Amino acid sequence: MLRIDFYVQHLLKHKANGVRLVSDMPVTFHFDAGDRQSSKPIDHDMVVAMVQEAAPPAALQELQAQGRCAFQHDSEAGMRVQVEVRAAGPSSWALLLSPAKPARIAPADVEAIPFPAADAPPRAAVRAPAAAPAPAAPVQAPKASPKPSGEARGYIDGGIPDHAAADGMHVQLEPGEPQINRLLRLMKMVNASDLHLSANVVAMVRKDGEIHPLERREAYSSDEIANMIAEIMPERSRIEFDETNDADFAHNIPGLCRFRANVFRDRHGVGAVFRQIPFELLSVEQIGVPPKVLDLCWLTKGLVVVTGPTGSGKSTTLSTLIDFINMNRADHIITIEDPIEFVHPNKRCLVNQREIGEHTTGFKRALRAALREDPDIVLVGEMRDLETIAIAIETAETGHLVFGTLHTTSAASTVDRIIDQFPADQQEQIRIMLSESFRGCIAQVLCKKKGGGRIAAYEVLIGNSAVANLIREGKTVQLKSVMQTGRNLGMQTMNDHLLQHVKNDLVTPEEAYMKSNDKQLMKSLLAAEGFSVDLPQG
């Protein structure tokens, strides 16, 4: 995909009249209602590269001779655009893109394209080839420095799209559609993972792990947020919110995706967070789960735990594993979630999904009931208290395969967390039960990926006789050593996978260091491979 086609796509998608790209100035989109600009300037090298890639040889020769040219370009988006170029010096180029048929802006004289005042030469310098040596140099200018193309970056200026690209005026709501859907559709448009609404703040989104403003407008008041949420909040959640000042629920936009919502009150008023839950389930290959983890999907009984901090992708990993089972086994799957996130249609398996508050009063009640519902596989969305953990272990012991999640950062700490939930006089018995039912733990974190996006790093602990003995004897501190010596069995430490990502040029050494649980060891491993960690000082 040519760099210029990225801007043509935005021109088409947002029905703009034209787009103006000037070296080291913000990108400007022209609309009937007025111009909109990006928050960051576009590099001169990028402007040069767009012309060099798209312009025919005759246009480049004209540009070299006269300092300007015009040509038509058929983009991959199926749109023909008129491209007008002006080169006013070795570091000042400008492009104007507009639909070729019909033109939706006034016919552009290339001299009308503005430049920074400091770089603008006299008109004669552009018109007289002999008196203007500068125009010849740009065509011979070095090619643009390596940068992700518009397709790879996906966003103007490499971050959240500028306000024109994500402007709410281009989101059309169906009659009667809740107003919050406008922001959720914008969130989906920029491919963000979360939408954050806070009183007295503009709408914010999390993109590639970082928080950015979604659009340019005045801050939302607490009442505005409350009114938007009230349109979609279920009655049970409304009652819960009135009683406790926070509540969870799911929201669905047909044809787009589902959202996991949490609404709360803070010192400023009402706020909310929406997490995007795509309809499409990701494959094992897409999330990059280690191959040995798939062996856990063929078990008939035992406990498998997926752990990680909030927002680390635990739900995505679990949904992928459940979908793999659904496609390859002929069993009965029961999921207990708060709320239901990924929706699993029946494939080879019969799948029953139950939501806390909607279909049952709590995890422990639903898990206890599941024992009488003839399940083969049970997914517990969150093992959040002693009783739920106890029933999950009991279910795993009685011939069922149980998947659950915990908010821990490593496999070893997961075992300790489970055991420490119980009173001291019960811990010995739980160690024995857990040692017999434990089949595996996948701990994960999400890292910022080079070039945009995120990638998961996994720690894998597989239950075997050595692991069972360490759990039984309370020597969980030695589990890391077992993972290091059990690589041939598919085990790996978090540092192992982080280092592999760095060696594969997927993440930076600094990102691997920041996401490691054992930073000193991670730094040593990176140094041994010739990588240094360069962190900001001061």
Coordinates of C-alpha atoms in Angstrom, one line a residue, residues 233-428:
M233 CA -27.7 0.3 31.9
P234 CA -29.8 -2.8 32.9
E235 CA -32.2 -2.4 35.8
R236 CA -30.3 -4.8 38.1
S237 CA -27.1 -2.8 37.4
R238 CA -28.9 0.5 38.1
I239 CA -30.0 -0.8 41.5
E240 CA -26.5 -2.1 42.3
F241 CA -25.0 1.3 41.2
D242 CA -27.5 3.2 43.5
E243 CA -26.5 0.9 46.4
T244 CA -22.8 0.6 45.9
N245 CA -21.7 3.4 43.6
D246 CA -20.3 1.0 41.0
A247 CA -21.7 -1.8 38.7
D248 CA -20.7 -4.1 35.9
F249 CA -22.7 -4.9 32.8
A250 CA -22.3 -5.8 29.2
H251 CA -23.4 -3.7 26.2
N252 CA -23.9 -4.9 22.6
I253 CA -23.9 -3.0 19.4
P254 CA -25.3 -5.4 16.7
G255 CA -22.9 -5.9 13.8
L256 CA -20.0 -4.1 15.6
C257 CA -18.9 -5.7 18.9
R258 CA -19.7 -6.2 22.6
F259 CA -18.4 -4.1 25.4
R260 CA -17.7 -4.9 29.0
A261 CA -18.8 -1.8 31.0
N262 CA -18.1 -0.6 34.5
V263 CA -19.8 2.5 35.8
F264 CA -18.6 4.2 39.0
R265 CA -18.6 7.4 41.1
D266 CA -15.5 9.3 42.1
R267 CA -14.8 12.7 43.6
H268 CA -15.9 14.5 40.4
G269 CA -19.1 12.5 39.7
V270 CA -20.1 9.6 37.5
G271 CA -17.5 7.9 35.3
A272 CA -17.4 4.7 33.2
V273 CA -15.0 2.4 31.4
F274 CA -15.9 0.3 28.3
R275 CA -13.7 -2.6 27.2
Q276 CA -14.0 -3.8 23.6
I277 CA -15.0 -7.4 23.2
P278 CA -14.9 -8.4 19.5
F279 CA -17.5 -10.7 18.2
E280 CA -14.8 -12.6 16.3
L281 CA -12.8 -15.0 18.4
L282 CA -9.1 -14.9 17.9
S283 CA -7.3 -18.1 16.8
V284 CA -4.4 -19.7 18.6
E285 CA -2.0 -18.5 16.0
Q286 CA -3.3 -14.9 16.3
I287 CA -2.7 -14.6 20.0
G288 CA 0.6 -16.5 19.8
V289 CA -0.1 -18.9 22.7
P290 CA 2.7 -21.5 23.2
P291 CA 2.0 -24.8 21.5
K292 CA 2.3 -26.8 24.7
V293 CA -0.7 -24.9 26.2
L294 CA -3.0 -26.5 23.6
D295 CA -2.2 -29.9 25.2
L296 CA -4.1 -28.6 28.2
C297 CA -7.3 -28.4 26.1
W298 CA -7.3 -32.2 25.6
L299 CA -7.4 -32.9 29.4
T300 CA -10.4 -34.5 30.9
K301 CA -10.0 -33.3 34.4
G302 CA -7.9 -30.9 36.5
L303 CA -7.4 -27.2 37.1
V304 CA -5.9 -24.8 34.6
V305 CA -5.4 -21.2 35.7
V306 CA -4.8 -18.1 33.5
T307 CA -3.3 -15.2 35.4
G308 CA -2.1 -11.7 34.8
P309 CA -2.8 -8.1 35.8
T310 CA -6.0 -6.3 34.7
G311 CA -6.0 -5.7 31.0
S312 CA -3.3 -8.3 30.2
G313 CA -5.6 -10.3 27.9
K314 CA -6.6 -13.2 30.2
S315 CA -10.2 -13.2 28.8
T316 CA -8.9 -13.3 25.3
T317 CA -6.6 -16.3 26.0
L318 CA -9.4 -18.2 27.8
S319 CA -11.8 -17.5 25.0
T320 CA -9.3 -18.8 22.5
L321 CA -8.8 -22.0 24.5
I322 CA -12.5 -22.6 24.9
D323 CA -13.0 -22.0 21.2
F324 CA -10.3 -24.6 20.4
I325 CA -12.1 -27.1 22.6
N326 CA -15.4 -26.1 21.0
M327 CA -14.0 -26.9 17.5
N328 CA -12.2 -30.1 18.4
R329 CA -14.1 -31.9 21.1
A330 CA -17.7 -33.1 21.5
D331 CA -18.4 -32.1 25.2
H332 CA -20.5 -29.9 27.4
I333 CA -19.0 -26.5 28.3
I334 CA -20.4 -24.3 31.0
T335 CA -19.0 -20.8 31.5
I336 CA -19.7 -18.6 34.5
E337 CA -18.8 -14.9 33.9
D338 CA -19.3 -11.4 35.2
P339 CA -20.4 -10.3 32.7
I340 CA -20.4 -12.6 29.6
E341 CA -17.7 -11.3 27.3
F342 CA -16.9 -13.4 24.3
V343 CA -19.9 -15.3 23.0
H344 CA -19.4 -18.9 22.0
P345 CA -21.8 -20.5 19.6
N346 CA -22.3 -24.2 19.6
K347 CA -19.8 -25.9 17.3
R348 CA -18.9 -29.5 18.2
C349 CA -19.7 -28.7 21.8
L350 CA -22.8 -27.7 23.7
V351 CA -22.0 -24.4 25.3
N352 CA -24.0 -22.8 28.2
Q353 CA -22.9 -19.3 29.3
R354 CA -24.2 -17.9 32.5
E355 CA -23.8 -14.3 33.7
I356 CA -23.5 -13.3 37.3
G357 CA -26.5 -11.2 38.3
E358 CA -28.5 -12.1 35.2
H359 CA -28.6 -15.9 35.3
T360 CA -27.2 -16.6 38.8
T361 CA -26.5 -14.7 42.0
G362 CA -22.8 -15.5 42.3
F363 CA -19.8 -17.6 41.2
K364 CA -19.9 -20.1 44.1
R365 CA -23.6 -20.8 43.6
A366 CA -23.3 -21.2 39.8
L367 CA -20.2 -23.4 40.3
R368 CA -22.0 -25.6 42.8
A369 CA -25.0 -25.9 40.5
A370 CA -22.7 -26.8 37.6
L371 CA -21.8 -30.1 39.3
R372 CA -25.4 -31.1 38.7
E373 CA -25.5 -29.9 35.1
D374 CA -23.4 -32.7 33.5
P375 CA -20.5 -30.5 32.4
D376 CA -17.2 -31.7 30.9
I377 CA -15.5 -28.3 31.0
V378 CA -16.2 -25.4 33.4
L379 CA -14.9 -21.9 32.9
V380 CA -14.9 -19.7 36.1
G381 CA -14.5 -16.1 35.0
E382 CA -12.8 -15.2 38.3
M383 CA -11.8 -17.2 41.3
R384 CA -12.2 -14.2 43.6
D385 CA -12.9 -15.7 47.0
L386 CA -12.1 -18.7 49.2
E387 CA -15.4 -20.6 48.6
T388 CA -15.2 -20.2 44.8
I389 CA -11.6 -21.5 44.8
A390 CA -12.5 -24.4 47.1
I391 CA -15.4 -25.5 44.8
A392 CA -13.3 -25.1 41.7
I393 CA -10.6 -27.4 43.1
E394 CA -13.3 -29.8 44.2
T395 CA -14.8 -29.7 40.7
A396 CA -11.4 -30.4 39.2
E397 CA -10.9 -33.3 41.5
T398 CA -14.3 -34.9 40.6
G399 CA -13.5 -35.5 37.0
H400 CA -14.0 -32.2 35.3
L401 CA -11.7 -29.8 33.5
V402 CA -11.8 -26.4 35.1
F403 CA -10.4 -23.2 33.7
G404 CA -10.2 -20.1 36.0
T405 CA -8.5 -16.7 36.3
L406 CA -6.6 -15.0 39.0
H407 CA -5.0 -11.5 39.2
T408 CA -1.4 -12.7 39.9
T409 CA 1.8 -11.9 38.0
S410 CA 3.6 -15.3 37.9
A411 CA 2.9 -19.0 38.0
A412 CA 4.6 -19.4 41.4
S413 CA 2.6 -16.6 43.0
T414 CA -0.6 -18.1 41.6
V415 CA -0.1 -21.3 43.6
D416 CA 0.7 -19.3 46.8
R417 CA -2.4 -17.1 46.2
I418 CA -4.7 -20.1 46.0
I419 CA -3.3 -21.7 49.2
D420 CA -3.1 -18.4 51.1
Q421 CA -6.8 -17.9 50.6
F422 CA -7.5 -20.6 53.2
P423 CA -7.1 -20.5 57.0
A424 CA -3.8 -21.8 58.3
D425 CA -5.3 -25.0 59.7
Q426 CA -6.7 -25.9 56.2
Q427 CA -3.7 -25.1 54.1
E428 CA -2.0 -28.5 54.4

